[in-house]
Coordinates of N, CA and C in Angstrom, one line a residue:
M1 N 93.2 83.9 71.3 CA 94.4 84.4 70.7 C 94.3 84.3 69.1
L2 N 93.5 83.4 68.7 CA 93.3 83.2 67.2 C 92.6 84.4 66.6
T3 N 92.0 85.2 67.4 CA 91.2 86.4 66.9 C 92.1 87.6 66.9
L4 N 93.3 87.5 67.2 CA 94.2 88.7 67.1 C 94.3 89.4 65.8
P5 N 94.3 88.6 64.7 CA 94.2 89.3 63.4 C 93.0 90.2 63.2
R6 N 91.9 89.8 63.7 CA 90.7 90.7 63.7 C 90.9 91.9 64.5
A7 N 91.7 91.8 65.7 CA 92.0 93.0 66.5 C 92.8 94.0 65.7
V8 N 93.7 93.5 64.9 CA 94.6 94.4 64.1 C 93.7 95.1 63.1
A9 N 92.8 94.3 62.5 CA 91.9 94.9 61.5 C 91.0 96.0 62.1
E10 N 90.6 95.8 63.4 CA 89.8 96.8 64.0 C 90.5 98.1 64.3
A11 N 91.8 98.0 64.6 CA 92.6 99.2 64.9 C 92.8 100.1 63.7
A12 N 93.1 101.3 63.9 CA 93.2 102.3 62.8 C 94.4 102.0 62.0
S13 N 95.5 101.5 62.6 CA 96.7 101.3 61.9 C 97.5 100.3 62.6
P14 N 98.5 99.6 61.9 CA 99.4 98.6 62.7 C 100.1 99.2 63.9
S15 N 100.5 100.5 63.8 CA 101.2 101.1 64.9 C 100.3 101.2 66.1
I16 N 99.0 101.6 65.9 CA 98.1 101.7 67.0 C 97.7 100.4 67.5
A17 N 97.6 99.4 66.6 CA 97.4 98.0 67.1 C 98.5 97.5 68.0
M18 N 99.8 97.8 67.6 CA 100.9 97.4 68.4 C 100.9 98.1 69.8
L19 N 100.5 99.4 69.8 CA 100.5 100.2 71.0 C 99.4 99.6 71.9
G20 N 98.3 99.3 71.4 CA 97.2 98.7 72.2 C 97.6 97.4 72.8
L21 N 98.3 96.5 72.0 CA 98.8 95.2 72.4 C 99.8 95.4 73.6
M22 N 100.7 96.4 73.4 CA 101.7 96.6 74.5 C 101.0 97.1 75.8
L23 N 100.1 98.1 75.6 CA 99.4 98.6 76.8 C 98.6 97.5 77.5
C24 N 97.9 96.7 76.8 CA 97.0 95.7 77.4 C 97.9 94.6 78.1
G25 N 99.0 94.3 77.4 CA 100.0 93.3 78.1 C 100.5 93.9 79.4
A26 N 100.9 95.2 79.4 CA 101.4 95.8 80.6 C 100.4 95.8 81.7
L27 N 99.1 96.1 81.4 CA 98.1 96.2 82.4 C 97.8 94.8 82.9
C28 N 97.7 93.8 82.1 CA 97.4 92.4 82.5 C 98.6 91.8 83.3
A29 N 99.8 92.1 82.9 CA 101.0 91.7 83.7 C 101.0 92.3 85.1
T30 N 100.7 93.6 85.2 CA 100.7 94.3 86.5 C 99.6 93.7 87.4
S31 N 98.4 93.5 86.9 CA 97.3 93.0 87.7 C 97.6 91.6 88.1
F32 N 98.2 90.8 87.2 CA 98.5 89.4 87.5 C 99.5 89.3 88.7
F33 N 100.5 90.2 88.6 CA 101.5 90.2 89.7 C 100.9 90.6 91.0
F34 N 100.0 91.7 91.0 CA 99.4 92.1 92.2 C 98.5 91.1 92.8
L35 N 97.9 90.2 92.0 CA 97.1 89.1 92.6 C 98.0 88.1 93.3
G36 N 99.2 87.8 92.7 CA 100.1 86.9 93.4 C 100.7 87.6 94.6
Y37 N 101.0 88.9 94.5 CA 101.5 89.6 95.7 C 100.6 89.6 96.8
C38 N 99.3 89.8 96.5 CA 98.3 89.8 97.6 C 98.1 88.3 98.2
A39 N 98.3 87.3 97.3 CA 98.3 86.0 97.8 C 99.5 85.7 98.8
H40 N 100.6 86.4 98.5 CA 101.8 86.3 99.3 C 101.5 86.9 100.7
L41 N 100.9 88.1 100.7 CA 100.6 88.8 101.9 C 99.5 88.1 102.8
T42 N 98.6 87.4 102.1 CA 97.5 86.8 102.9 C 97.7 85.3 103.1
N43 N 98.7 84.8 102.5 CA 99.0 83.3 102.5 C 97.8 82.5 102.0
T44 N 97.4 82.8 100.9 CA 96.2 82.1 100.2 C 96.7 81.5 98.9
E45 N 96.0 80.5 98.5 CA 96.4 79.7 97.3 C 95.3 79.8 96.2
T46 N 94.1 80.3 96.4 CA 93.1 80.4 95.4 C 92.5 81.8 95.4
L47 N 91.9 82.1 94.3 CA 91.3 83.5 94.2 C 90.1 83.7 95.2
P48 N 89.2 82.7 95.4 CA 88.1 82.9 96.4 C 88.7 83.2 97.8
R49 N 89.7 82.4 98.2 CA 90.3 82.6 99.5 C 91.0 84.0 99.6
L50 N 91.6 84.4 98.5 CA 92.2 85.7 98.5 C 91.2 86.8 98.7
W51 N 90.1 86.6 98.0 CA 89.0 87.6 98.0 C 88.4 87.6 99.5
G52 N 88.3 86.4 100.1 CA 87.7 86.4 101.4 C 88.6 87.1 102.5
K53 N 90.0 87.0 102.3 CA 90.9 87.6 103.2 C 91.0 89.1 103.0
T54 N 90.8 89.6 101.8 CA 90.9 91.0 101.5 C 89.6 91.8 101.5
V55 N 88.6 91.3 100.8 CA 87.3 92.0 100.7 C 86.4 91.6 101.8
G56 N 86.3 90.3 102.1 CA 85.4 89.8 103.2 C 84.8 88.5 102.8
P57 N 84.6 87.6 103.8 CA 84.0 86.3 103.5 C 82.6 86.3 103.0
G58 N 81.9 87.4 103.2 CA 80.5 87.4 102.8 C 80.2 87.3 101.3
S59 N 81.1 87.8 100.5 CA 80.9 87.8 99.1 C 81.8 86.8 98.3
V60 N 82.4 85.9 99.0 CA 83.2 84.8 98.4 C 82.4 84.0 97.4
F61 N 81.1 83.7 97.8 CA 80.3 82.9 97.0 C 80.1 83.5 95.6
F62 N 80.0 84.8 95.5 CA 79.9 85.5 94.2 C 81.1 85.2 93.3
V63 N 82.3 85.3 93.9 CA 83.5 85.1 93.2 C 83.6 83.6 92.7
E64 N 83.2 82.7 93.6 CA 83.2 81.3 93.2 C 82.2 81.0 92.1
V65 N 81.1 81.7 92.0 CA 80.1 81.5 91.0 C 80.7 82.1 89.6
V66 N 81.3 83.2 89.7 CA 82.0 83.8 88.5 C 83.0 82.9 87.9
V67 N 83.9 82.4 88.8 CA 85.0 81.5 88.4 C 84.4 80.2 87.8
L68 N 83.4 79.7 88.5 CA 82.7 78.4 88.0 C 82.1 78.6 86.6
V69 N 81.4 79.7 86.4 CA 80.7 79.9 85.1 C 81.7 80.1 84.0
D70 N 82.7 80.9 84.3 CA 83.8 81.2 83.3 C 84.5 80.0 82.9
T71 N 85.0 79.3 83.9 CA 85.8 78.1 83.6 C 85.0 76.9 83.0
G72 N 83.7 76.9 83.5 CA 82.8 75.9 82.9 C 82.5 76.1 81.4
L73 N 82.3 77.3 81.1 CA 82.1 77.6 79.6 C 83.3 77.4 78.8
S74 N 84.5 77.7 79.5 CA 85.8 77.4 78.8 C 86.0 75.9 78.5
C75 N 85.6 75.1 79.5 CA 85.7 73.6 79.4 C 84.8 73.1 78.3
V76 N 83.6 73.7 78.2 CA 82.7 73.3 77.1 C 83.2 73.7 75.8
A77 N 83.8 74.9 75.7 CA 84.3 75.3 74.4 C 85.5 74.4 74.0
F78 N 86.4 74.1 74.9 CA 87.5 73.3 74.6 C 87.1 71.9 74.2
A79 N 86.1 71.3 74.9 CA 85.6 70.0 74.6 C 85.1 70.0 73.1
L80 N 84.3 71.0 72.8 CA 83.8 71.1 71.4 C 84.8 71.2 70.4
L81 N 85.8 72.1 70.6 CA 86.9 72.3 69.7 C 87.7 71.0 69.5
I82 N 88.1 70.4 70.7 CA 88.9 69.1 70.6 C 88.1 68.0 69.9
G83 N 86.8 68.0 70.2 CA 85.9 67.0 69.5 C 85.9 67.2 68.0
D84 N 85.7 68.4 67.6 CA 85.7 68.7 66.1 C 87.0 68.2 65.4
Y85 N 88.1 68.6 66.0 CA 89.4 68.3 65.4 C 89.7 66.8 65.5
M86 N 89.3 66.2 66.6 CA 89.6 64.8 66.8 C 88.7 64.0 65.8
A87 N 87.5 64.4 65.5 CA 86.7 63.7 64.6 C 87.3 63.7 63.2
K88 N 87.9 64.8 62.8 CA 88.6 64.9 61.5 C 89.8 64.0 61.5
S89 N 90.6 64.0 62.6 CA 91.8 63.3 62.7 C 91.6 61.8 62.7
V90 N 90.6 61.3 63.5 CA 90.3 59.9 63.6 C 89.8 59.4 62.3
N91 N 89.0 60.1 61.6 CA 88.5 59.7 60.3 C 89.6 59.5 59.3
G92 N 90.6 60.3 59.4 CA 91.7 60.2 58.5 C 92.7 59.1 58.9
L93 N 93.0 59.0 60.2 CA 94.0 58.1 60.7 C 93.5 56.7 61.0
C94 N 92.3 56.6 61.3 CA 91.7 55.2 61.6 C 90.4 55.1 60.9
P95 N 90.4 54.9 59.6 CA 89.2 54.8 58.8 C 88.4 53.5 59.0
S96 N 89.1 52.5 59.6 CA 88.5 51.2 59.8 C 87.7 51.1 61.0
L97 N 87.8 52.1 61.9 CA 87.0 52.1 63.1 C 85.5 52.2 62.8
P98 N 84.7 51.6 63.7 CA 83.2 51.7 63.5 C 82.8 53.2 63.6
D99 N 81.7 53.5 62.8 CA 81.3 54.8 62.8 C 80.8 55.4 64.2
E100 N 80.3 54.4 65.0 CA 79.9 54.9 66.3 C 81.1 55.4 67.2
L101 N 82.2 54.8 67.0 CA 83.4 55.2 67.8 C 84.0 56.5 67.2
K102 N 83.7 56.8 65.9 CA 84.3 58.0 65.3 C 83.3 59.1 65.3
S103 N 82.2 58.9 65.9 CA 81.2 60.0 65.9 C 81.7 61.1 66.8
R104 N 81.2 62.3 66.5 CA 81.6 63.5 67.3 C 81.2 63.4 68.7
R105 N 80.0 62.9 68.9 CA 79.4 62.8 70.3 C 80.3 61.9 71.1
M106 N 80.7 60.8 70.6 CA 81.5 59.8 71.3 C 82.9 60.4 71.6
L107 N 83.5 61.1 70.7 CA 84.8 61.7 70.9 C 84.7 62.8 72.0
V108 N 83.7 63.6 71.9 CA 83.6 64.7 72.9 C 83.4 64.1 74.3
A109 N 82.6 63.0 74.4 CA 82.4 62.3 75.7 C 83.7 61.7 76.2
A110 N 84.5 61.1 75.3 CA 85.8 60.5 75.7 C 86.8 61.6 76.2
V111 N 86.8 62.7 75.5 CA 87.8 63.8 75.9 C 87.4 64.3 77.2
T112 N 86.1 64.5 77.4 CA 85.6 65.1 78.7 C 85.9 64.1 79.8
I113 N 85.6 62.9 79.7 CA 85.7 61.9 80.8 C 87.2 61.6 81.1
F114 N 88.0 61.4 80.0 CA 89.4 60.9 80.3 C 90.4 62.0 80.3
A115 N 90.1 63.2 79.9 CA 91.1 64.3 79.8 C 90.7 65.5 80.7
L116 N 89.5 66.1 80.3 CA 89.2 67.4 81.0 C 88.8 67.2 82.5
I117 N 88.0 66.2 82.8 CA 87.6 66.0 84.2 C 88.8 65.6 85.1
P118 N 89.7 64.7 84.7 CA 90.8 64.5 85.5 C 91.7 65.7 85.7
L119 N 91.8 66.5 84.7 CA 92.6 67.8 84.8 C 91.9 68.8 85.8
C120 N 90.6 68.8 85.7 CA 89.9 69.7 86.6 C 90.0 69.3 88.0
L121 N 90.2 68.0 88.3 CA 90.2 67.5 89.7 C 91.6 67.7 90.3
K122 N 92.6 68.0 89.5 CA 94.0 68.1 90.0 C 94.1 69.5 90.7
R123 N 94.8 69.4 91.9 CA 95.1 70.7 92.6 C 96.4 71.3 92.3
R124 N 97.3 70.5 91.7 CA 98.6 71.0 91.3 C 98.9 70.6 89.9
F125 N 99.5 71.5 89.1 CA 99.7 71.3 87.7 C 101.2 71.3 87.4
S126 N 102.0 71.0 88.4 CA 103.5 71.0 88.1 C 103.9 69.9 87.1
L127 N 103.1 68.8 87.0 CA 103.5 67.7 86.1 C 103.3 68.1 84.7
L128 N 102.6 69.2 84.4 CA 102.2 69.6 83.1 C 103.2 70.6 82.5
R129 N 104.3 70.8 83.1 CA 105.2 71.9 82.7 C 105.7 71.6 81.2
V130 N 106.2 70.4 81.0 CA 106.7 70.0 79.6 C 105.6 70.1 78.6
S131 N 104.4 69.5 78.9 CA 103.3 69.5 78.0 C 102.8 71.0 77.7
S132 N 102.9 71.8 78.7 CA 102.5 73.2 78.5 C 103.4 73.9 77.5
I133 N 104.7 73.6 77.6 CA 105.6 74.2 76.6 C 105.3 73.7 75.2
A134 N 105.0 72.4 75.1 CA 104.6 71.8 73.8 C 103.3 72.4 73.3
G135 N 102.4 72.7 74.2 CA 101.1 73.3 73.8 C 101.3 74.7 73.3
L136 N 102.3 75.5 73.9 CA 102.6 76.8 73.4 C 103.2 76.8 72.0
V137 N 104.0 75.8 71.8 CA 104.6 75.7 70.4 C 103.5 75.4 69.4
C138 N 102.6 74.4 69.8 CA 101.5 74.1 68.9 C 100.6 75.3 68.7
T139 N 100.3 76.1 69.7 CA 99.5 77.2 69.6 C 100.1 78.3 68.7
L140 N 101.4 78.5 68.8 CA 102.1 79.4 67.9 C 102.0 79.0 66.5
Y141 N 102.1 77.7 66.2 CA 102.0 77.2 64.9 C 100.6 77.4 64.3
V142 N 99.6 77.1 65.1 CA 98.2 77.3 64.6 C 98.0 78.8 64.4
F143 N 98.4 79.7 65.3 CA 98.2 81.1 65.2 C 98.9 81.6 63.9
L144 N 100.1 81.2 63.6 CA 100.8 81.6 62.4 C 100.1 81.1 61.2
Y145 N 99.6 79.9 61.2 CA 98.8 79.4 60.1 C 97.6 80.2 59.8
V146 N 96.8 80.5 60.9 CA 95.6 81.2 60.7 C 95.8 82.7 60.2
T147 N 96.9 83.3 60.8 CA 97.2 84.6 60.4 C 97.6 84.7 58.9
L148 N 98.5 83.8 58.5 CA 99.0 83.8 57.1 C 97.8 83.5 56.2
D149 N 96.9 82.6 56.6 CA 95.8 82.3 55.8 C 94.8 83.5 55.6
A150 N 94.6 84.2 56.8 CA 93.8 85.4 56.7 C 94.4 86.5 55.9
L151 N 95.7 86.7 56.0 CA 96.3 87.7 55.2 C 96.3 87.4 53.7
S152 N 96.5 86.1 53.3 CA 96.4 85.7 51.9 C 95.0 85.9 51.4
Y153 N 94.0 85.7 52.2 CA 92.6 85.9 51.8 C 92.3 87.4 51.6
I154 N 92.8 88.2 52.5 CA 92.6 89.7 52.4 C 93.3 90.2 51.1
V155 N 94.5 89.7 50.9 CA 95.2 90.2 49.7 C 94.5 89.8 48.4
T156 N 94.0 88.6 48.3 CA 93.4 88.2 47.1 C 91.9 88.5 47.0
E157 N 91.2 88.5 48.1 CA 89.7 88.7 48.0 C 89.2 90.0 48.6
G158 N 90.1 90.6 49.4 CA 89.6 91.8 50.2 C 89.0 91.3 51.5
D159 N 88.6 92.3 52.3 CA 88.0 92.0 53.6 C 86.6 92.5 53.7
P160 N 85.6 91.7 53.2 CA 84.2 92.3 53.3 C 83.7 92.5 54.6
I161 N 84.1 91.8 55.7 CA 83.6 92.0 57.0 C 84.1 93.3 57.5
A162 N 85.4 93.7 57.3 CA 85.9 94.9 57.8 C 85.2 96.1 57.2
S163 N 84.8 96.0 55.9 CA 84.1 97.1 55.2 C 82.7 97.3 55.8
Q164 N 82.1 96.3 56.4 CA 80.8 96.5 57.0 C 80.8 97.0 58.4
W165 N 81.9 96.9 59.1 CA 82.0 97.4 60.5 C 82.4 98.8 60.5
P166 N 81.8 99.6 61.4 CA 82.2 101.0 61.5 C 83.6 101.1 62.2
D167 N 84.3 102.2 61.9 CA 85.6 102.4 62.5 C 85.6 103.0 63.9
V168 N 84.4 103.5 64.2 CA 84.2 104.1 65.6 C 84.4 103.0 66.6
F169 N 85.2 103.4 67.7 CA 85.5 102.5 68.8 C 86.2 101.2 68.4
G170 N 86.9 101.3 67.2 CA 87.6 100.1 66.7 C 88.8 99.7 67.7
F171 N 89.4 100.8 68.2 CA 90.5 100.5 69.2 C 90.0 99.8 70.4
L172 N 88.8 100.2 70.9 CA 88.3 99.6 72.1 C 87.9 98.1 71.9
R173 N 87.4 97.9 70.7 CA 87.1 96.5 70.4 C 88.3 95.6 70.3
S174 N 89.4 96.2 69.7 CA 90.6 95.4 69.6 C 91.2 95.2 71.0
F175 N 91.1 96.2 71.8 CA 91.6 96.1 73.2 C 91.0 95.0 74.0
G176 N 89.7 94.8 73.7 CA 89.0 93.7 74.4 C 89.5 92.4 73.9
I177 N 89.8 92.2 72.7 CA 90.4 91.0 72.1 C 91.8 90.8 72.7
Y178 N 92.6 91.8 72.8 CA 93.9 91.7 73.4 C 93.9 91.2 74.8
S179 N 92.9 91.7 75.6 CA 92.9 91.3 77.0 C 92.6 89.8 77.1
C180 N 91.9 89.2 76.2 CA 91.6 87.7 76.3 C 92.9 87.0 76.0
A181 N 93.8 87.5 75.2 CA 95.0 86.8 74.9 C 96.0 86.8 76.0
F182 N 95.9 87.7 77.0 CA 96.8 87.8 78.1 C 96.2 87.3 79.4
M183 N 95.0 86.8 79.4 CA 94.2 86.5 80.6 C 94.5 85.2 81.2
A184 N 94.9 85.1 82.5 CA 95.1 83.9 83.2 C 94.9 84.2 84.7
H185 N 94.2 85.2 85.0 CA 94.3 85.8 86.4 C 93.6 85.0 87.4
F186 N 92.6 84.1 87.1 CA 92.0 83.3 88.1 C 93.0 82.4 88.8
N187 N 94.1 82.0 88.1 CA 95.1 81.1 88.6 C 96.3 81.8 89.2
A188 N 96.3 83.1 89.3 CA 97.5 83.8 89.8 C 97.9 83.3 91.2
P189 N 97.0 83.2 92.2 CA 97.4 82.8 93.5 C 97.9 81.3 93.5
A190 N 97.3 80.5 92.6 CA 97.8 79.1 92.6 C 99.2 79.0 91.9
F191 N 99.4 79.9 90.9 CA 100.7 79.9 90.3 C 101.8 80.4 91.3
Y192 N 101.4 81.4 92.1 CA 102.4 81.8 93.1 C 102.7 80.7 94.2
A193 N 101.6 80.0 94.5 CA 101.8 78.9 95.5 C 102.7 77.8 95.0
D194 N 102.6 77.5 93.7 CA 103.4 76.5 93.1 C 104.8 76.9 92.7
L195 N 105.1 78.2 92.9 CA 106.4 78.7 92.4 C 107.5 78.3 93.3
E196 N 108.6 77.7 92.8 CA 109.7 77.3 93.5 C 110.5 78.5 94.1
G197 N 110.8 78.5 95.3 CA 111.5 79.6 95.9 C 110.7 80.9 95.9
K198 N 109.4 80.7 96.1 CA 108.5 81.8 95.9 C 108.8 83.0 96.8
S199 N 108.7 84.2 96.1 CA 108.9 85.5 96.8 C 108.3 86.5 95.8
P200 N 107.9 87.7 96.3 CA 107.4 88.7 95.3 C 108.4 89.1 94.2
V201 N 109.7 89.1 94.6 CA 110.7 89.4 93.5 C 110.8 88.3 92.5
V202 N 110.8 87.1 92.9 CA 110.8 86.0 91.9 C 109.6 85.9 91.1
F203 N 108.4 86.2 91.7 CA 107.2 86.2 91.0 C 107.1 87.3 90.0
A204 N 107.7 88.5 90.3 CA 107.7 89.6 89.4 C 108.6 89.3 88.2
Q205 N 109.7 88.6 88.4 CA 110.6 88.2 87.3 C 109.9 87.2 86.4
V206 N 109.2 86.2 87.0 CA 108.5 85.2 86.2 C 107.4 85.9 85.4
C207 N 106.6 86.8 86.0 CA 105.5 87.4 85.3 C 106.0 88.3 84.2
G208 N 107.1 89.1 84.5 CA 107.7 89.9 83.4 C 108.2 89.1 82.3
A209 N 108.9 88.0 82.5 CA 109.4 87.2 81.4 C 108.3 86.6 80.6
A210 N 107.3 86.0 81.3 CA 106.2 85.4 80.6 C 105.4 86.3 79.8
Y211 N 105.1 87.5 80.3 CA 104.3 88.4 79.5 C 105.1 89.1 78.4
I212 N 106.3 89.3 78.6 CA 107.2 89.9 77.5 C 107.3 88.8 76.4
L213 N 107.5 87.6 76.8 CA 107.6 86.5 75.7 C 106.2 86.4 75.0
A214 N 105.1 86.5 75.7 CA 103.8 86.4 75.0 C 103.6 87.6 74.1
F215 N 104.0 88.8 74.6 CA 103.9 90.0 73.7 C 104.8 89.9 72.5
L216 N 106.0 89.4 72.6 CA 106.9 89.2 71.4 C 106.3 88.2 70.4
I217 N 105.7 87.2 70.9 CA 105.1 86.2 70.0 C 103.9 86.8 69.3
Y218 N 103.1 87.5 70.0 CA 101.9 88.1 69.4 C 102.3 89.2 68.4
A219 N 103.3 90.0 68.8 CA 103.8 91.1 67.9 C 104.4 90.5 66.7
A220 N 105.2 89.5 66.8 CA 105.9 88.9 65.6 C 104.8 88.3 64.7
C221 N 103.7 87.8 65.2 CA 102.7 87.2 64.4 C 101.8 88.3 63.7
L222 N 101.7 89.5 64.4 CA 100.9 90.5 63.8 C 101.6 91.2 62.7

């Protein structure tokens, strides 16, 4: 999501950028709903099981490998990001700690062992509702900060990167960035299974509200 300012720069104009963001959000919301709807029809709770019921059990292994690789790389990226920011925070908040405990390697290991691995082992995430809202607020703050900082740099210094990139297929490049901002489709069957009073109508309402809210936040920041 933090790369959305680059997506706007890739588009030919702000209006085209907004149109691409709206189109991508609509496509992602529709596909997310249909995954949950298929989970309702097949009574499944995970994407591999849904694939096995609809496409066939013979290729479930391929889906599991794709999900494993994608989520594994995401966990590594999150661990590295959290470790980098925690190293700066710990050095400022706890300067008296030994250097070994404040090292980036130690902090990444601690985050992985005590935070990421326990979260990966959970089958239900209903306890994280409140913290998820807090995370969205923090993400919005960081996104606004990065966007305003990028705009101030462009106004004062210009954008040398944009001048080096060709304008051809700029919309397609920006569309690829938009899709990452709306993507959570691996978990659609699990979200539907955890939904209180679950039904296709309720799930459609939740998907619509969530994606509209995400679109409005992104559009306001752009």
